[in-house]
mmCIF file of C-alpha atoms in Angstrom:
data_model
loop_
_atom_site.group_PDB
_atom_site.id
_atom_site.type_symbol
_atom_site.label_atom_id
_atom_site.label_comp_id
_atom_site.label_asym_id
_atom_site.label_seq_id
_atom_site.Cartn_x
_atom_site.Cartn_y
_atom_site.Cartn_z
ATOM 1 C CA UNK U 1 -2.562 1.710 49.079
ATOM 2 C CA UNK U 2 0.735 0.343 49.107
ATOM 3 C CA UNK U 3 2.866 2.616 46.786
ATOM 4 C CA UNK U 4 4.888 -0.245 45.263
ATOM 5 C CA UNK U 5 1.904 -1.961 44.162
ATOM 6 C CA UNK U 6 -0.774 0.616 43.334
ATOM 7 C CA UNK U 7 -0.863 4.372 43.038
ATOM 8 C CA UNK U 8 -3.257 7.144 43.858
ATOM 9 C CA UNK U 9 -5.378 8.300 40.828
ATOM 10 C CA UNK U 10 -6.466 11.964 40.487
ATOM 11 C CA UNK U 11 -9.907 10.783 39.895
ATOM 12 C CA UNK U 12 -11.697 7.725 39.074
ATOM 13 C CA UNK U 13 -13.352 7.680 35.765
ATOM 14 C CA UNK U 14 -17.225 7.770 36.224
ATOM 15 C CA UNK U 15 -19.346 6.042 33.443
ATOM 16 C CA UNK U 16 -21.129 8.908 31.563
ATOM 17 C CA UNK U 17 -24.827 8.754 31.478
ATOM 18 C CA UNK U 18 -24.845 9.811 27.937
ATOM 19 C CA UNK U 19 -22.435 8.543 25.190
ATOM 20 C CA UNK U 20 -20.580 10.626 22.581
ATOM 21 C CA UNK U 21 -22.655 11.985 19.471
ATOM 22 C CA UNK U 22 -22.621 9.907 16.265
ATOM 23 C CA UNK U 23 -20.656 12.688 14.601
ATOM 24 C CA UNK U 24 -18.001 12.571 17.218
ATOM 25 C CA UNK U 25 -17.561 8.785 17.001
ATOM 26 C CA UNK U 26 -17.378 9.104 13.108
ATOM 27 C CA UNK U 27 -14.642 11.562 13.436
ATOM 28 C CA UNK U 28 -12.796 9.511 15.847
ATOM 29 C CA UNK U 29 -13.043 6.375 13.646
ATOM 30 C CA UNK U 30 -11.541 8.515 10.735
ATOM 31 C CA UNK U 31 -8.868 9.951 12.851
ATOM 32 C CA UNK U 32 -7.716 6.356 13.837
ATOM 33 C CA UNK U 33 -7.574 4.975 10.461
ATOM 34 C CA UNK U 34 -5.719 8.181 9.082
ATOM 35 C CA UNK U 35 -3.140 8.042 11.789
ATOM 36 C CA UNK U 36 -2.379 4.282 11.681
ATOM 37 C CA UNK U 37 -2.014 4.498 7.775
ATOM 38 C CA UNK U 38 1.145 6.632 8.391
ATOM 39 C CA UNK U 39 2.673 3.051 9.365
ATOM 40 C CA UNK U 40 2.186 1.576 5.942
ATOM 41 C CA UNK U 41 2.484 4.460 3.302
ATOM 42 C CA UNK U 42 6.074 3.515 2.498
ATOM 43 C CA UNK U 43 5.530 -0.187 1.836
ATOM 44 C CA UNK U 44 4.392 0.212 -1.799
ATOM 45 C CA UNK U 45 7.154 3.015 -2.262
ATOM 46 C CA UNK U 46 10.549 0.980 -1.720
ATOM 47 C CA UNK U 47 11.373 0.332 -5.280
ATOM 48 C CA UNK U 48 10.649 3.864 -6.161
ATOM 49 C CA UNK U 49 12.734 5.277 -3.032
ATOM 50 C CA UNK U 50 15.665 2.725 -3.767
ATOM 51 C CA UNK U 51 15.923 4.126 -7.240
ATOM 52 C CA UNK U 52 15.684 7.783 -6.299
ATOM 53 C CA UNK U 53 18.108 7.720 -3.338
ATOM 54 C CA UNK U 54 20.490 5.241 -5.154
ATOM 55 C CA UNK U 55 20.362 2.470 -2.332
ATOM 56 C CA UNK U 56 19.569 -1.136 -2.296
ATOM 57 C CA UNK U 57 15.835 -2.238 -1.679
ATOM 58 C CA UNK U 58 16.919 -3.957 1.438
ATOM 59 C CA UNK U 59 18.299 -0.533 2.711
ATOM 60 C CA UNK U 60 14.988 1.056 1.700
ATOM 61 C CA UNK U 61 13.116 -1.677 3.692
ATOM 62 C CA UNK U 62 14.716 0.066 6.635
ATOM 63 C CA UNK U 63 11.856 2.544 6.553
ATOM 64 C CA UNK U 64 9.545 -0.073 7.390
ATOM 65 C CA UNK U 65 11.513 -1.160 10.384
ATOM 66 C CA UNK U 66 11.987 2.297 11.516
ATOM 67 C CA UNK U 67 8.268 3.099 11.413
ATOM 68 C CA UNK U 68 7.513 0.002 13.323
ATOM 69 C CA UNK U 69 10.134 0.525 16.001
ATOM 70 C CA UNK U 70 8.772 4.051 16.339
ATOM 71 C CA UNK U 71 5.174 2.822 16.806
ATOM 72 C CA UNK U 72 6.207 0.314 19.397
ATOM 73 C CA UNK U 73 8.370 2.830 21.251
ATOM 74 C CA UNK U 74 5.261 5.261 21.065
ATOM 75 C CA UNK U 75 3.026 2.556 22.588
ATOM 76 C CA UNK U 76 5.495 2.016 25.511
ATOM 77 C CA UNK U 77 6.353 5.536 26.067
ATOM 78 C CA UNK U 78 3.705 7.972 24.966
ATOM 79 C CA UNK U 79 0.439 6.158 25.149
ATOM 80 C CA UNK U 80 0.558 5.748 28.897
ATOM 81 C CA UNK U 81 0.703 9.605 29.080
ATOM 82 C CA UNK U 82 -3.058 9.550 28.177
ATOM 83 C CA UNK U 83 -3.805 8.789 31.654
ATOM 84 C CA UNK U 84 -1.596 11.587 33.027
ATOM 85 C CA UNK U 85 -1.797 14.389 30.584
ATOM 86 C CA UNK U 86 -5.265 16.070 29.443
ATOM 87 C CA UNK U 87 -6.099 13.976 26.470
ATOM 88 C CA UNK U 88 -7.277 16.695 23.961
ATOM 89 C CA UNK U 89 -3.902 18.526 24.571
ATOM 90 C CA UNK U 90 -1.995 15.261 24.233
ATOM 91 C CA UNK U 91 -3.626 14.275 20.988
ATOM 92 C CA UNK U 92 -3.121 17.962 19.494
ATOM 93 C CA UNK U 93 0.727 17.846 20.410
ATOM 94 C CA UNK U 94 1.274 14.315 19.047
ATOM 95 C CA UNK U 95 -0.662 15.127 15.747
ATOM 96 C CA UNK U 96 1.387 18.439 15.373
ATOM 97 C CA UNK U 97 4.470 16.403 15.531
ATOM 98 C CA UNK U 98 3.273 13.921 13.225
ATOM 99 C CA UNK U 99 2.491 16.650 10.718
ATOM 100 C CA UNK U 100 5.956 18.361 10.806
ATOM 101 C CA UNK U 101 7.607 14.950 10.583
ATOM 102 C CA UNK U 102 5.524 13.931 7.326
ATOM 103 C CA UNK U 103 6.609 17.388 5.825
ATOM 104 C CA UNK U 104 10.064 16.521 6.507
ATOM 105 C CA UNK U 105 9.846 13.125 5.036
ATOM 106 C CA UNK U 106 8.084 14.684 1.844
ATOM 107 C CA UNK U 107 10.820 17.211 1.359
ATOM 108 C CA UNK U 108 13.740 14.818 2.229
ATOM 109 C CA UNK U 109 16.997 15.331 0.234
ATOM 110 C CA UNK U 110 18.724 12.383 1.830
ATOM 111 C CA UNK U 111 17.700 8.929 2.854
ATOM 112 C CA UNK U 112 18.831 9.312 6.700
ATOM 113 C CA UNK U 113 16.484 12.368 6.630
ATOM 114 C CA UNK U 114 13.718 10.374 5.306
ATOM 115 C CA UNK U 115 14.449 7.519 7.767
ATOM 116 C CA UNK U 116 14.669 9.673 10.864
ATOM 117 C CA UNK U 117 11.203 11.598 9.690
ATOM 118 C CA UNK U 118 9.279 8.274 9.489
ATOM 119 C CA UNK U 119 10.844 7.184 12.678
ATOM 120 C CA UNK U 120 9.284 10.119 14.513
ATOM 121 C CA UNK U 121 5.969 9.928 12.414
ATOM 122 C CA UNK U 122 5.592 6.242 13.439
ATOM 123 C CA UNK U 123 6.030 7.181 17.152
ATOM 124 C CA UNK U 124 3.567 9.799 17.211
ATOM 125 C CA UNK U 125 1.074 8.069 15.056
ATOM 126 C CA UNK U 126 0.257 6.099 18.184
ATOM 127 C CA UNK U 127 -2.187 8.788 18.811
ATOM 128 C CA UNK U 128 -4.771 6.367 17.392
ATOM 129 C CA UNK U 129 -4.326 4.322 20.429
ATOM 130 C CA UNK U 130 -5.053 7.437 22.637
ATOM 131 C CA UNK U 131 -8.134 8.086 20.911
ATOM 132 C CA UNK U 132 -9.776 4.623 21.469
ATOM 133 C CA UNK U 133 -9.628 4.709 25.031
ATOM 134 C CA UNK U 134 -10.817 8.419 24.882
ATOM 135 C CA UNK U 135 -13.802 7.050 23.103
ATOM 136 C CA UNK U 136 -14.313 4.445 25.681
ATOM 137 C CA UNK U 137 -14.205 6.786 28.426
ATOM 138 C CA UNK U 138 -16.882 9.027 26.888
ATOM 139 C CA UNK U 139 -19.166 5.965 26.504
ATOM 140 C CA UNK U 140 -21.638 4.683 28.983
ATOM 141 C CA UNK U 141 -21.032 1.079 30.146
ATOM 142 C CA UNK U 142 -24.100 -0.505 28.403
ATOM 143 C CA UNK U 143 -22.690 1.110 24.894
ATOM 144 C CA UNK U 144 -19.083 1.055 25.266
ATOM 145 C CA UNK U 145 -18.628 -2.071 23.153
ATOM 146 C CA UNK U 146 -20.545 -0.460 20.203
ATOM 147 C CA UNK U 147 -18.718 2.845 20.580
ATOM 148 C CA UNK U 148 -15.374 1.202 20.750
ATOM 149 C CA UNK U 149 -16.178 -0.973 17.668
ATOM 150 C CA UNK U 150 -17.273 2.043 15.484
ATOM 151 C CA UNK U 151 -13.968 3.799 16.349
ATOM 152 C CA UNK U 152 -11.859 0.636 15.764
ATOM 153 C CA UNK U 153 -13.347 -0.013 12.369
ATOM 154 C CA UNK U 154 -11.381 2.767 11.247
ATOM 155 C CA UNK U 155 -8.161 1.327 12.510
ATOM 156 C CA UNK U 156 -8.337 -1.836 10.128
ATOM 157 C CA UNK U 157 -9.755 0.148 7.312
ATOM 158 C CA UNK U 158 -6.686 2.478 7.448
ATOM 159 C CA UNK U 159 -4.317 -0.573 7.491
ATOM 160 C CA UNK U 160 -5.955 -2.169 4.448
ATOM 161 C CA UNK U 161 -6.458 1.048 2.452
ATOM 162 C CA UNK U 162 -3.063 2.754 3.058
ATOM 163 C CA UNK U 163 -1.242 0.796 0.727
ATOM 164 C CA UNK U 164 -3.779 1.181 -1.978
ATOM 165 C CA UNK U 165 -3.810 4.897 -1.611
ATOM 166 C CA UNK U 166 -0.177 5.224 -1.359
ATOM 167 C CA UNK U 167 0.320 3.242 -4.765
ATOM 168 C CA UNK U 168 -2.369 5.225 -6.445
ATOM 169 C CA UNK U 169 -0.841 8.504 -5.485
ATOM 170 C CA UNK U 170 2.803 7.781 -6.078
ATOM 171 C CA UNK U 171 1.867 6.399 -9.548
ATOM 172 C CA UNK U 172 -0.011 9.580 -10.262
ATOM 173 C CA UNK U 173 2.032 12.306 -8.598
ATOM 174 C CA UNK U 174 5.343 10.810 -7.180
ATOM 175 C CA UNK U 175 6.217 9.564 -3.736
ATOM 176 C CA UNK U 176 6.671 12.836 -2.249
ATOM 177 C CA UNK U 177 3.039 13.768 -2.458
ATOM 178 C CA UNK U 178 2.116 10.605 -0.475
ATOM 179 C CA UNK U 179 3.893 11.930 2.611
ATOM 180 C CA UNK U 180 2.993 15.751 1.854
ATOM 181 C CA UNK U 181 -0.707 14.649 1.432
ATOM 182 C CA UNK U 182 -0.706 12.831 4.772
ATOM 183 C CA UNK U 183 0.757 15.887 6.355
ATOM 184 C CA UNK U 184 -2.031 18.031 5.066
ATOM 185 C CA UNK U 185 -4.582 15.269 6.375
ATOM 186 C CA UNK U 186 -2.915 15.445 9.861
ATOM 187 C CA UNK U 187 -2.962 19.151 9.928
ATOM 188 C CA UNK U 188 -6.713 19.078 9.057
ATOM 189 C CA UNK U 189 -7.311 16.370 11.699
ATOM 190 C CA UNK U 190 -5.615 18.318 14.375
ATOM 191 C CA UNK U 191 -7.737 21.368 13.997
ATOM 192 C CA UNK U 192 -10.920 19.107 13.709
ATOM 193 C CA UNK U 193 -10.203 17.057 16.938
ATOM 194 C CA UNK U 194 -8.866 20.278 18.878
ATOM 195 C CA UNK U 195 -12.528 21.707 18.045
ATOM 196 C CA UNK U 196 -14.531 18.609 18.587
ATOM 197 C CA UNK U 197 -12.922 16.768 21.602
ATOM 198 C CA UNK U 198 -14.329 17.518 25.024
ATOM 199 C CA UNK U 199 -11.734 18.319 27.748
ATOM 200 C CA UNK U 200 -10.887 15.140 29.576
ATOM 201 C CA UNK U 201 -9.152 15.422 32.818
ATOM 202 C CA UNK U 202 -6.280 12.847 33.587
ATOM 203 C CA UNK U 203 -6.937 9.969 35.736
ATOM 204 C CA UNK U 204 -3.695 10.134 37.754
ATOM 205 C CA UNK U 205 -1.080 12.650 38.596
ATOM 206 C CA UNK U 206 1.922 10.367 39.264
ATOM 207 C CA UNK U 207 5.328 10.816 37.946
ATOM 208 C CA UNK U 208 6.286 9.729 34.291
ATOM 209 C CA UNK U 209 8.549 7.136 35.687
ATOM 210 C CA UNK U 210 6.173 5.670 38.070
ATOM 211 C CA UNK U 211 3.486 5.775 35.319
ATOM 212 C CA UNK U 212 5.869 3.546 33.181
ATOM 213 C CA UNK U 213 6.341 1.234 35.959
ATOM 214 C CA UNK U 214 2.585 0.943 36.504
ATOM 215 C CA UNK U 215 2.004 0.119 32.954
ATOM 216 C CA UNK U 216 4.573 -2.895 33.311
ATOM 217 C CA UNK U 217 2.792 -3.830 36.610
ATOM 218 C CA UNK U 218 -0.634 -4.004 34.975
ATOM 219 C CA UNK U 219 0.488 -7.055 32.777
ATOM 220 C CA UNK U 220 1.076 -8.944 36.267
ATOM 221 C CA UNK U 221 -2.011 -7.682 38.029
ATOM 222 C CA UNK U 222 -4.380 -8.450 35.237
ATOM 223 C CA UNK U 223 -4.159 -11.959 33.644
ATOM 224 C CA UNK U 224 -7.079 -11.013 31.365
ATOM 225 C CA UNK U 225 -4.900 -8.298 29.732
ATOM 226 C CA UNK U 226 -2.258 -10.662 28.709
ATOM 227 C CA UNK U 227 -4.639 -13.407 27.689
ATOM 228 C CA UNK U 228 -6.494 -11.223 25.500
ATOM 229 C CA UNK U 229 -3.026 -9.701 24.120
ATOM 230 C CA UNK U 230 -1.797 -13.142 23.285
ATOM 231 C CA UNK U 231 -5.205 -13.912 21.539
ATOM 232 C CA UNK U 232 -4.775 -10.765 19.380
ATOM 233 C CA UNK U 233 -1.060 -11.308 18.657
ATOM 234 C CA UNK U 234 -1.933 -14.823 17.088
ATOM 235 C CA UNK U 235 -4.937 -13.153 15.115
ATOM 236 C CA UNK U 236 -2.860 -10.055 13.887
ATOM 237 C CA UNK U 237 0.186 -12.426 13.178
ATOM 238 C CA UNK U 238 -1.811 -14.597 10.740
ATOM 239 C CA UNK U 239 -3.527 -11.320 9.492
ATOM 240 C CA UNK U 240 -0.020 -9.893 8.714
ATOM 241 C CA UNK U 241 1.230 -13.285 7.217
ATOM 242 C CA UNK U 242 -1.695 -13.262 4.853
ATOM 243 C CA UNK U 243 -1.429 -9.636 3.634
ATOM 244 C CA UNK U 244 2.346 -9.824 3.422
ATOM 245 C CA UNK U 245 2.310 -13.079 1.116
ATOM 246 C CA UNK U 246 -0.954 -12.733 -0.850
ATOM 247 C CA UNK U 247 0.686 -10.295 -3.135
ATOM 248 C CA UNK U 248 3.235 -12.707 -4.153
ATOM 249 C CA UNK U 249 0.248 -15.159 -5.213
ATOM 250 C CA UNK U 250 -1.551 -12.443 -7.101
ATOM 251 C CA UNK U 251 1.510 -11.078 -9.000
ATOM 252 C CA UNK U 252 2.650 -14.791 -9.630
ATOM 253 C CA UNK U 253 1.864 -16.898 -12.637
ATOM 254 C CA UNK U 254 -1.523 -17.888 -11.449
ATOM 255 C CA UNK U 255 -2.937 -14.367 -11.794
ATOM 256 C CA UNK U 256 -0.244 -11.947 -13.197
ATOM 257 C CA UNK U 257 -1.659 -8.953 -11.141
ATOM 258 C CA UNK U 258 0.121 -5.462 -11.391
ATOM 259 C CA UNK U 259 0.745 -3.462 -8.236
ATOM 260 C CA UNK U 260 -2.375 -1.614 -8.896
ATOM 261 C CA UNK U 261 -4.324 -4.909 -9.073
ATOM 262 C CA UNK U 262 -3.051 -5.972 -5.767
ATOM 263 C CA UNK U 263 -4.005 -2.836 -4.374
ATOM 264 C CA UNK U 264 -7.632 -3.335 -5.719
ATOM 265 C CA UNK U 265 -7.706 -6.672 -4.118
ATOM 266 C CA UNK U 266 -6.942 -4.975 -0.730
ATOM 267 C CA UNK U 267 -10.172 -2.994 -1.109
ATOM 268 C CA UNK U 268 -11.973 -6.340 -1.041
ATOM 269 C CA UNK U 269 -10.436 -7.224 2.413
ATOM 270 C CA UNK U 270 -11.520 -3.803 3.846
ATOM 271 C CA UNK U 271 -15.037 -5.171 3.714
ATOM 272 C CA UNK U 272 -14.167 -6.962 6.919
ATOM 273 C CA UNK U 273 -14.144 -3.599 8.912
ATOM 274 C CA UNK U 274 -17.839 -3.654 8.649
ATOM 275 C CA UNK U 275 -18.159 -6.411 11.249
ATOM 276 C CA UNK U 276 -17.057 -3.730 13.922
ATOM 277 C CA UNK U 277 -20.345 -2.643 15.071
ATOM 278 C CA UNK U 278 -21.677 -6.116 15.352
ATOM 279 C CA UNK U 279 -18.459 -7.183 17.315
ATOM 280 C CA UNK U 280 -19.247 -4.254 19.774
ATOM 281 C CA UNK U 281 -22.874 -5.242 20.051
ATOM 282 C CA UNK U 282 -21.794 -8.873 20.932
ATOM 283 C CA UNK U 283 -19.569 -7.545 23.566
ATOM 284 C CA UNK U 284 -22.259 -5.390 25.031
ATOM 285 C CA UNK U 285 -24.488 -8.507 25.232
ATOM 286 C CA UNK U 286 -21.947 -10.350 27.171
ATOM 287 C CA UNK U 287 -20.812 -12.742 24.332
ATOM 288 C CA UNK U 288 -17.157 -11.788 24.492
ATOM 289 C CA UNK U 289 -16.050 -15.537 25.226
ATOM 290 C CA UNK U 290 -18.324 -17.446 22.639
ATOM 291 C CA UNK U 291 -17.772 -15.079 19.881
ATOM 292 C CA UNK U 292 -13.897 -15.041 20.393
ATOM 293 C CA UNK U 293 -14.140 -18.914 19.941
ATOM 294 C CA UNK U 294 -16.051 -18.313 16.539
ATOM 295 C CA UNK U 295 -13.616 -15.821 15.299
ATOM 296 C CA UNK U 296 -10.820 -18.384 15.849
ATOM 297 C CA UNK U 297 -12.792 -21.023 14.041
ATOM 298 C CA UNK U 298 -13.533 -18.663 11.344
ATOM 299 C CA UNK U 299 -9.869 -17.743 10.732
ATOM 300 C CA UNK U 300 -8.810 -21.310 10.455
ATOM 301 C CA UNK U 301 -11.645 -22.023 7.875
ATOM 302 C CA UNK U 302 -10.446 -18.891 6.064
ATOM 303 C CA UNK U 303 -6.970 -20.136 5.695
ATOM 304 C CA UNK U 304 -8.348 -23.343 4.423
ATOM 305 C CA UNK U 305 -10.291 -21.710 1.775
ATOM 306 C CA UNK U 306 -7.197 -19.720 0.731
ATOM 307 C CA UNK U 307 -5.201 -22.906 0.565
ATOM 308 C CA UNK U 308 -7.840 -24.179 -2.039
ATOM 309 C CA UNK U 309 -7.782 -20.688 -3.623
ATOM 310 C CA UNK U 310 -4.302 -20.367 -4.935
ATOM 311 C CA UNK U 311 -5.750 -20.551 -8.339
ATOM 312 C CA UNK U 312 -9.250 -19.093 -7.600
ATOM 313 C CA UNK U 313 -9.384 -15.196 -6.853
ATOM 314 C CA UNK U 314 -12.919 -15.564 -5.541
ATOM 315 C CA UNK U 315 -11.763 -17.957 -2.838
ATOM 316 C CA UNK U 316 -8.771 -15.711 -2.138
ATOM 317 C CA UNK U 317 -11.225 -12.792 -1.628
ATOM 318 C CA UNK U 318 -13.563 -14.699 0.512
ATOM 319 C CA UNK U 319 -10.887 -15.810 2.631
ATOM 320 C CA UNK U 320 -9.469 -12.107 2.967
ATOM 321 C CA UNK U 321 -12.817 -10.818 4.048
ATOM 322 C CA UNK U 322 -13.172 -13.775 6.655
ATOM 323 C CA UNK U 323 -9.763 -12.972 8.124
ATOM 324 C CA UNK U 324 -10.294 -9.246 8.444
ATOM 325 C CA UNK U 325 -13.593 -9.959 10.094
ATOM 326 C CA UNK U 326 -12.349 -12.253 12.542
ATOM 327 C CA UNK U 327 -9.363 -10.100 13.484
ATOM 328 C CA UNK U 328 -11.599 -7.087 13.749
ATOM 329 C CA UNK U 329 -13.848 -9.121 15.971
ATOM 330 C CA UNK U 330 -11.372 -10.394 18.635
ATOM 331 C CA UNK U 331 -9.656 -6.842 18.581
ATOM 332 C CA UNK U 332 -12.933 -5.304 19.614
ATOM 333 C CA UNK U 333 -13.912 -8.004 21.990
ATOM 334 C CA UNK U 334 -10.467 -7.789 23.696
ATOM 335 C CA UNK U 335 -10.698 -3.969 24.174
ATOM 336 C CA UNK U 336 -14.136 -4.399 25.646
ATOM 337 C CA UNK U 337 -12.603 -6.705 27.963
ATOM 338 C CA UNK U 338 -9.411 -4.790 29.122
ATOM 339 C CA UNK U 339 -11.276 -1.462 29.471
ATOM 340 C CA UNK U 340 -13.328 -2.963 32.149
ATOM 341 C CA UNK U 341 -10.318 -3.816 34.244
ATOM 342 C CA UNK U 342 -9.461 -0.487 35.606
ATOM 343 C CA UNK U 343 -11.286 2.761 34.382
ATOM 344 C CA UNK U 344 -8.262 4.915 35.737
ATOM 345 C CA UNK U 345 -5.877 3.095 33.596
ATOM 346 C CA UNK U 346 -7.281 2.546 30.220
ATOM 347 C CA UNK U 347 -4.578 4.364 28.309
ATOM 348 C CA UNK U 348 -1.896 2.210 29.955
ATOM 349 C CA UNK U 349 -3.963 -1.042 29.509
ATOM 350 C CA UNK U 350 -4.322 -0.178 25.815
ATOM 351 C CA UNK U 351 -0.555 0.373 25.736
ATOM 352 C CA UNK U 352 0.256 -2.947 26.822
ATOM 353 C CA UNK U 353 -2.632 -4.677 24.611
ATOM 354 C CA UNK U 354 -1.577 -3.174 21.305
ATOM 355 C CA UNK U 355 2.016 -3.341 21.780
ATOM 356 C CA UNK U 356 1.490 -7.067 22.488
ATOM 357 C CA UNK U 357 -0.628 -7.686 19.317
ATOM 358 C CA UNK U 358 1.613 -5.404 17.029
ATOM 359 C CA UNK U 359 4.538 -7.779 18.173
ATOM 360 C CA UNK U 360 2.467 -10.706 16.935
ATOM 361 C CA UNK U 361 1.810 -8.836 13.761
ATOM 362 C CA UNK U 362 5.471 -8.196 13.030
ATOM 363 C CA UNK U 363 6.331 -11.733 13.880
ATOM 364 C CA UNK U 364 3.645 -12.952 11.632
ATOM 365 C CA UNK U 365 4.705 -10.847 8.575
ATOM 366 C CA UNK U 366 8.372 -12.080 8.867
ATOM 367 C CA UNK U 367 7.534 -15.857 9.361
ATOM 368 C CA UNK U 368 5.069 -15.528 6.748
ATOM 369 C CA UNK U 369 7.569 -14.372 4.156
ATOM 370 C CA UNK U 370 9.930 -16.997 5.352
ATOM 371 C CA UNK U 371 7.541 -19.916 4.877
ATOM 372 C CA UNK U 372 6.462 -18.599 1.549
ATOM 373 C CA UNK U 373 9.923 -18.478 0.156
ATOM 374 C CA UNK U 374 10.528 -22.048 1.597
ATOM 375 C CA UNK U 375 7.299 -23.867 1.230
ATOM 376 C CA UNK U 376 5.078 -21.684 -0.981
ATOM 377 C CA UNK U 377 1.579 -20.543 -0.462
ATOM 378 C CA UNK U 378 0.805 -23.975 1.163
ATOM 379 C CA UNK U 379 3.198 -23.295 4.104
ATOM 380 C CA UNK U 380 1.422 -19.742 4.735
ATOM 381 C CA UNK U 381 -2.046 -21.254 4.749
ATOM 382 C CA UNK U 382 -0.887 -24.161 7.046
ATOM 383 C CA UNK U 383 0.430 -21.541 9.430
ATOM 384 C CA UNK U 384 -2.543 -19.433 9.152
ATOM 385 C CA UNK U 385 -4.916 -22.339 10.077
ATOM 386 C CA UNK U 386 -2.867 -23.943 12.700
ATOM 387 C CA UNK U 387 -2.249 -20.854 14.862
ATOM 388 C CA UNK U 388 -5.974 -20.057 15.534
ATOM 389 C CA UNK U 389 -6.431 -23.900 16.221
ATOM 390 C CA UNK U 390 -3.984 -23.377 19.068
ATOM 391 C CA UNK U 391 -5.449 -20.182 20.219
ATOM 392 C CA UNK U 392 -8.730 -22.019 20.309
ATOM 393 C CA UNK U 393 -7.138 -24.813 22.625
ATOM 394 C CA UNK U 394 -5.798 -22.214 24.793
ATOM 395 C CA UNK U 395 -9.262 -20.687 24.995
ATOM 396 C CA UNK U 396 -10.760 -23.794 26.427
ATOM 397 C CA UNK U 397 -8.463 -23.117 29.475
ATOM 398 C CA UNK U 398 -10.080 -19.630 30.174
ATOM 399 C CA UNK U 399 -12.456 -19.447 33.074
ATOM 400 C CA UNK U 400 -15.655 -17.642 31.887
ATOM 401 C CA UNK U 401 -15.047 -14.863 34.603
ATOM 402 C CA UNK U 402 -12.036 -13.632 32.907
ATOM 403 C CA UNK U 403 -14.050 -12.492 29.736
#
């Protein structure tokens, strides 16, 4: 093999004959959700943190930027190590660092210390994206979609429930307990995964620098990787736009919800995670391409309902569930596709895929906020309906063999 294009792997991952146990899959799903929740705990706390540290809310908002920057950096710099370092060892190391960082955050006496701690916690929380390809590697080919779907159900659930949990805990016990409580969860999770995860040999022994270069090369080598990444960037973008701005609608004159009420509304959206096992089943049956189109159409419909539901919480709730179901569906269909591209590079493939769609989510959140303040809820819902339609048009250019 030409060293500039490909590299030798220590071994090629063979498809196991027997998949992971249901208990292990459930543990991986919980671990994925608990880890990714660390990115969102600070969002409902900005006002309290602003008052506590005597800083502006704009400055406090830097915490959100710090965790997102840390996460993207972790996706690009740490997740590829899942192909080079024994996975159980890597998971334990990253979770241990996350635990320490959260303890520092929960005991921070100054804002810069809190900022630095959450930057580190955001970076090491990418352990969730090491566990997903880990699960894919443990699953046999015929059941990979279902296993990944069950594990990934934890991701969306963690994203949706984290804000609600943070709000409830901070109102009851203060903001420090949010981070310290998460540190306890991380410590327990570290011990549980260390005991439960089987040893999984690395798939390559190349140098770290070469590993990173090969990660970038995957985007050029596999067009399906970037296509699925762009699909999910659109879907996570509109998902973020919806959940960033719907709180303005719910706390506005039409509903007058409190922060607690907004958190309870988020629980409705969490029902969308229930579609994950079905999405995995559709992937295993070879329905990746048609169900992707269905998900795009469902998202456009959801935002149309949301537009009509500005004064009707039931319509907003239906729209929330539809959006979450569609996003979860395309996420799992995409992962099923990319994990088939190279069994020896699943961690790196996942790194490119997740980094791409999280970038879409960050852009969607920002653009959604801008549109809401400029054009109101109508601007957000038009964006949310238009982008999936554009993605559907792009989908028509896809050759069936790329799915």
